[in-house]
mmCIF file of C-alpha atoms in Angstrom:
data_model
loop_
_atom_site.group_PDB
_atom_site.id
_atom_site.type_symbol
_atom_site.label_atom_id
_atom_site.label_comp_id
_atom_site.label_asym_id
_atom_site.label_seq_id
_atom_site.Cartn_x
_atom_site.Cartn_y
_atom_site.Cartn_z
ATOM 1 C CA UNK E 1 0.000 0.000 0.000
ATOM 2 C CA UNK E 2 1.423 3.139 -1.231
ATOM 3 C CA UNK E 3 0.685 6.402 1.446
ATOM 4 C CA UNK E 4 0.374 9.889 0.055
ATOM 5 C CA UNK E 5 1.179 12.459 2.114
ATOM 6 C CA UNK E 6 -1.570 14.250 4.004
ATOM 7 C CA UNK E 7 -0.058 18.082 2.534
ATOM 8 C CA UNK E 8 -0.158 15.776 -1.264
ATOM 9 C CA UNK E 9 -3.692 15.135 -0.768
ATOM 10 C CA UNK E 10 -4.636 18.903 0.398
ATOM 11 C CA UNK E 11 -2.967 20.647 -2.443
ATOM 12 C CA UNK E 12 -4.587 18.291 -4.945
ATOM 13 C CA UNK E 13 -7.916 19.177 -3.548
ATOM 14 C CA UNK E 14 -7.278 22.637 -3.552
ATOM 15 C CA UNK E 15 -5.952 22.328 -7.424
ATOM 16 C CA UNK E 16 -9.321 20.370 -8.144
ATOM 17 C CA UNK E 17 -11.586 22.898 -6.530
ATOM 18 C CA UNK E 18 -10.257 25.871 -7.997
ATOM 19 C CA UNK E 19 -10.446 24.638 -11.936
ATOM 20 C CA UNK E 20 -13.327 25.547 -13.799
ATOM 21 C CA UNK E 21 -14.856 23.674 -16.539
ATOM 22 C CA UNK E 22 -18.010 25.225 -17.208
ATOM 23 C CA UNK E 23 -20.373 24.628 -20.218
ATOM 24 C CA UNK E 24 -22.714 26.445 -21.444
ATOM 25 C CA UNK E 25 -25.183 25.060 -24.639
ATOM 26 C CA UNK E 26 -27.807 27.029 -26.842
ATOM 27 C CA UNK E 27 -30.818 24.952 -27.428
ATOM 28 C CA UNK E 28 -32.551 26.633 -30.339
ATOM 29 C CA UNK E 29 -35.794 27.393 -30.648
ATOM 30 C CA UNK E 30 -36.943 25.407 -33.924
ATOM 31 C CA UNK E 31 -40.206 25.442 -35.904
ATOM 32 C CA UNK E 32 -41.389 22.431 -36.693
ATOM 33 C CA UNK E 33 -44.953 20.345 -36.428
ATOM 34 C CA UNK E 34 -43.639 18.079 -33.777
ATOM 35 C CA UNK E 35 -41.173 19.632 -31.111
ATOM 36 C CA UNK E 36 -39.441 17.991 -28.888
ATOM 37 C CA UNK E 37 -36.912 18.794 -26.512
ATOM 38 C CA UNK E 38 -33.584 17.217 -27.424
ATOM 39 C CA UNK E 39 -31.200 14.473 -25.199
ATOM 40 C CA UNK E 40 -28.037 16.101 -24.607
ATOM 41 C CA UNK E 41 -24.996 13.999 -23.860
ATOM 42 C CA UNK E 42 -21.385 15.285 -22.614
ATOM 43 C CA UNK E 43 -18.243 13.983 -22.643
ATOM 44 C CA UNK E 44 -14.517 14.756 -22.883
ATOM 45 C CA UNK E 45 -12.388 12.545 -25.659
ATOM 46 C CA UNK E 46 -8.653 11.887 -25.813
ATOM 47 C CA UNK E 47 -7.666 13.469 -29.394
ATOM 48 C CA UNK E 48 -7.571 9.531 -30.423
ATOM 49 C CA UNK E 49 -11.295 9.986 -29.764
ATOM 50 C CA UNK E 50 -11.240 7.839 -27.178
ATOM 51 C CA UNK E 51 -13.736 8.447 -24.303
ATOM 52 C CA UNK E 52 -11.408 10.303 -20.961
ATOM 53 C CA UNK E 53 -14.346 10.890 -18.772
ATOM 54 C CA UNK E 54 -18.603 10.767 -19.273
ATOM 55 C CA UNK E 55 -19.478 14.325 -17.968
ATOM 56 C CA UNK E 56 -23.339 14.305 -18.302
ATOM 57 C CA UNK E 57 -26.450 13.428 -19.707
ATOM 58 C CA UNK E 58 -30.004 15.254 -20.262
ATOM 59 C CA UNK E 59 -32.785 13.102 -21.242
ATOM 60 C CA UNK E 60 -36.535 11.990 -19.709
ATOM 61 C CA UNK E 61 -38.234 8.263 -18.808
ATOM 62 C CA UNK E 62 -37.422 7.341 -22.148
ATOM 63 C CA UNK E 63 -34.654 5.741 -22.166
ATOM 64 C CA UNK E 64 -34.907 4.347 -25.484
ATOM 65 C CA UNK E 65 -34.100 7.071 -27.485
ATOM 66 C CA UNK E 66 -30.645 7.079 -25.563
ATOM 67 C CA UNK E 67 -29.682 5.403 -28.891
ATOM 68 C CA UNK E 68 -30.318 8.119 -31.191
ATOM 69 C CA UNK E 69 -27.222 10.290 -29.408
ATOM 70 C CA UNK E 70 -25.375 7.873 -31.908
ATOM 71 C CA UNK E 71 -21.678 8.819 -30.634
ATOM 72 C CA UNK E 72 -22.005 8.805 -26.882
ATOM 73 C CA UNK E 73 -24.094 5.075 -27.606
ATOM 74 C CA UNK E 74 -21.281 3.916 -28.817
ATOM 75 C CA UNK E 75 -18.863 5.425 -27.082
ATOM 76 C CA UNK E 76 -19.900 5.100 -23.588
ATOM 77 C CA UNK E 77 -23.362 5.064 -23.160
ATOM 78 C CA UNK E 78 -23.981 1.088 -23.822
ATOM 79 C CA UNK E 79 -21.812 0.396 -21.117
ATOM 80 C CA UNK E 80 -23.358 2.172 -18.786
ATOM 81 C CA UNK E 81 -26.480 1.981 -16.810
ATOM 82 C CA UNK E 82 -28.939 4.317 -15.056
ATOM 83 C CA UNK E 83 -27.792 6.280 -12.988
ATOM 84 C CA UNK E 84 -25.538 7.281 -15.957
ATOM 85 C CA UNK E 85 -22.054 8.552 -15.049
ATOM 86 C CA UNK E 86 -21.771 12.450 -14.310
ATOM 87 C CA UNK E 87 -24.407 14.716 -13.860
ATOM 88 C CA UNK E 88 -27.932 13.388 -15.027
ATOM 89 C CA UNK E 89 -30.672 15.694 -15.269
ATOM 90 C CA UNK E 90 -34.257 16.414 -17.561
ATOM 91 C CA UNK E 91 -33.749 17.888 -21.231
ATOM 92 C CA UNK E 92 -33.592 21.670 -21.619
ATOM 93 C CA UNK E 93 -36.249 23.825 -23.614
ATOM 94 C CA UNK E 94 -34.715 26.019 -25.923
ATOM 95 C CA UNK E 95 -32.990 29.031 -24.267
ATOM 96 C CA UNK E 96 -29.006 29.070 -22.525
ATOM 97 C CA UNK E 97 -27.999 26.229 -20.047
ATOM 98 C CA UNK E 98 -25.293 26.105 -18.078
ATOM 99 C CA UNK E 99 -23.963 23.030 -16.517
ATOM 100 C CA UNK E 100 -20.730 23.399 -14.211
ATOM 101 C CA UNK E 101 -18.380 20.266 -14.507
ATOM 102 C CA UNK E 102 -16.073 21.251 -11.803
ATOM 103 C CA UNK E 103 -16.349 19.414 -9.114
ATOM 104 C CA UNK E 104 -17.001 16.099 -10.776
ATOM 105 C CA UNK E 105 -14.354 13.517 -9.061
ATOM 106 C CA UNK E 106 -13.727 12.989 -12.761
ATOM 107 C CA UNK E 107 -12.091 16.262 -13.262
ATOM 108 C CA UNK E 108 -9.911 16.123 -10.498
ATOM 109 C CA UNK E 109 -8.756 12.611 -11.507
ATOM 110 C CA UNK E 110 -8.363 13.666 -15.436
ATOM 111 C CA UNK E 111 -4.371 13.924 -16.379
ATOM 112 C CA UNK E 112 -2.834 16.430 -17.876
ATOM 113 C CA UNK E 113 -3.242 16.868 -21.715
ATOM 114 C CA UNK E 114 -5.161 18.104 -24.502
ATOM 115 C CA UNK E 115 -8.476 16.537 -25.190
ATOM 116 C CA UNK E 116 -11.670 17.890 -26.883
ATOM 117 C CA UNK E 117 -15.249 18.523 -25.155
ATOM 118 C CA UNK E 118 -17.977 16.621 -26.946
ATOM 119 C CA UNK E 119 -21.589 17.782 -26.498
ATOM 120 C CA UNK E 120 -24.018 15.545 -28.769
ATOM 121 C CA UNK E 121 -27.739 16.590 -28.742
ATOM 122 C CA UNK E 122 -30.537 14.327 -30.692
ATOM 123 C CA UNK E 123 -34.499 15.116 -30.547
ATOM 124 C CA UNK E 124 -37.475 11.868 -30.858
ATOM 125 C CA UNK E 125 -38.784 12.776 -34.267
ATOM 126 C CA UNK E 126 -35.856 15.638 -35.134
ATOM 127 C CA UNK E 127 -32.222 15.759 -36.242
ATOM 128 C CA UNK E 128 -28.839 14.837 -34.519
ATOM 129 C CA UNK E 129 -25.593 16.887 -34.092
ATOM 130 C CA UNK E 130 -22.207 16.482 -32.884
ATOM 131 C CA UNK E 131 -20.049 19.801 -31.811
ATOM 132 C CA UNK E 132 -16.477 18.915 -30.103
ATOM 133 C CA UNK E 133 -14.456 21.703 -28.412
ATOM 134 C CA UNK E 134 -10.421 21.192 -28.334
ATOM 135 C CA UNK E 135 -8.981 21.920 -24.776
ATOM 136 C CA UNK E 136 -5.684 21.658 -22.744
ATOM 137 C CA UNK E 137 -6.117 20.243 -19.471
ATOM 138 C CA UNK E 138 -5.432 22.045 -16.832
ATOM 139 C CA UNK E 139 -5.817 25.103 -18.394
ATOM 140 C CA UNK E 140 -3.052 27.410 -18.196
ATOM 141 C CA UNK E 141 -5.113 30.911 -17.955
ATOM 142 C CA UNK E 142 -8.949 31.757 -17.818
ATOM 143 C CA UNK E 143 -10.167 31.263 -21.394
ATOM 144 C CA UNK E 144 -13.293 30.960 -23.012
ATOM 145 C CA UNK E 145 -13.762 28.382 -26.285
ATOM 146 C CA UNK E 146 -16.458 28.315 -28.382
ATOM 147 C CA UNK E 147 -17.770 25.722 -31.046
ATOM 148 C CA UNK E 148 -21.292 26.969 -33.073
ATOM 149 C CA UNK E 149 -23.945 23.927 -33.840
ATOM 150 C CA UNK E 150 -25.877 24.081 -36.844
ATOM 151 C CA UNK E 151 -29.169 22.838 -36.833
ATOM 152 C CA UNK E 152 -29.578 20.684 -32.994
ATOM 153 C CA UNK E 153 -27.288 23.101 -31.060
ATOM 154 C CA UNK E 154 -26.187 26.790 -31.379
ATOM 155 C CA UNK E 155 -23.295 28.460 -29.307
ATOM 156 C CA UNK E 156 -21.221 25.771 -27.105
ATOM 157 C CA UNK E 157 -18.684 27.788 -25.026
ATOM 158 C CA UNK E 158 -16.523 26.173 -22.565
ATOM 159 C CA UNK E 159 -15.341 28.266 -20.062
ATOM 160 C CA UNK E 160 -11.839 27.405 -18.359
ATOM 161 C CA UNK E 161 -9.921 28.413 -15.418
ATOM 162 C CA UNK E 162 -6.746 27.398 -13.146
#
């Protein structure tokens, strides 16, 4: 058994508390005959696009349209069970969301390196998109990245900060 000194443990903590990784997602507001709010999956990829961490997941009952956010399915999301790894909650109406990453144990635990944010939104009877974010982990100064959806999703912006 390997023992990690007590002053170790403390500055880690402090390093995990004080780095932000904020997110903050544009659901637009789309015409269509049948609307419904899309799932929303988040996760953070090695640039191999291999999965680092599951950050979160917004979706209702239904679990089985889980399996139309295509990438995180395959990814990560088969292997996984409810409760889904990181934060779970209901999907968003169209409007600004912010979700605040930060003090997932994941974050703390995620080594140094560059890596890309992936935010995946799908809607029951609509369309599908992917956006990915690149990022250095930790970040080095407050920053603010930004990745623009097309039809699904509007303004991603990751917000960053030692």
């Amino acid at each position: 058994m390997r023992l990690i000194p007590i002053v170790m443990l403390s500055a880690l903590a402090l390093a995990a508390e004080a780095t932000q990784f904020q997110v903050e997602v544009e659901v637009p507001r789309l015409r269509v005959a049948e609307y419904h709010a899309p799932y929303v999956a988040f996760w953070i990829e090695t640039p191999e696009n291999t999965v680092a961490t599951p950050l979160g997941l917004w979706y209702d009952d239904q679990e089985k349209w889980l399996k139309d956010l295509r990438q995180w399915w395959r990814r990560t999301g088969r292997s996984q069970s409810a409760p889904y790894d990181g934060l779970t909650g209901a999907t968003r109406s169209p409007g600004k969301h912010s979700v605040d990453f930060s003090e997932l144990p994941a974050m703390a635990e995620l080594p140094a390196g560059d890596y890309q944010l992936v935010v995946e939104a799908a809607r029951e009877v609509g369309g599908r998109e992917v956006v990915r974010i690149p990022f250095q982990w930790p970040p080095a100064s407050a920053q603010q990245l930004r990745a623009e959806g097309t039809e699904e999703l509007h303004d991603v912006t990751l917000t960053l900060a030692p």
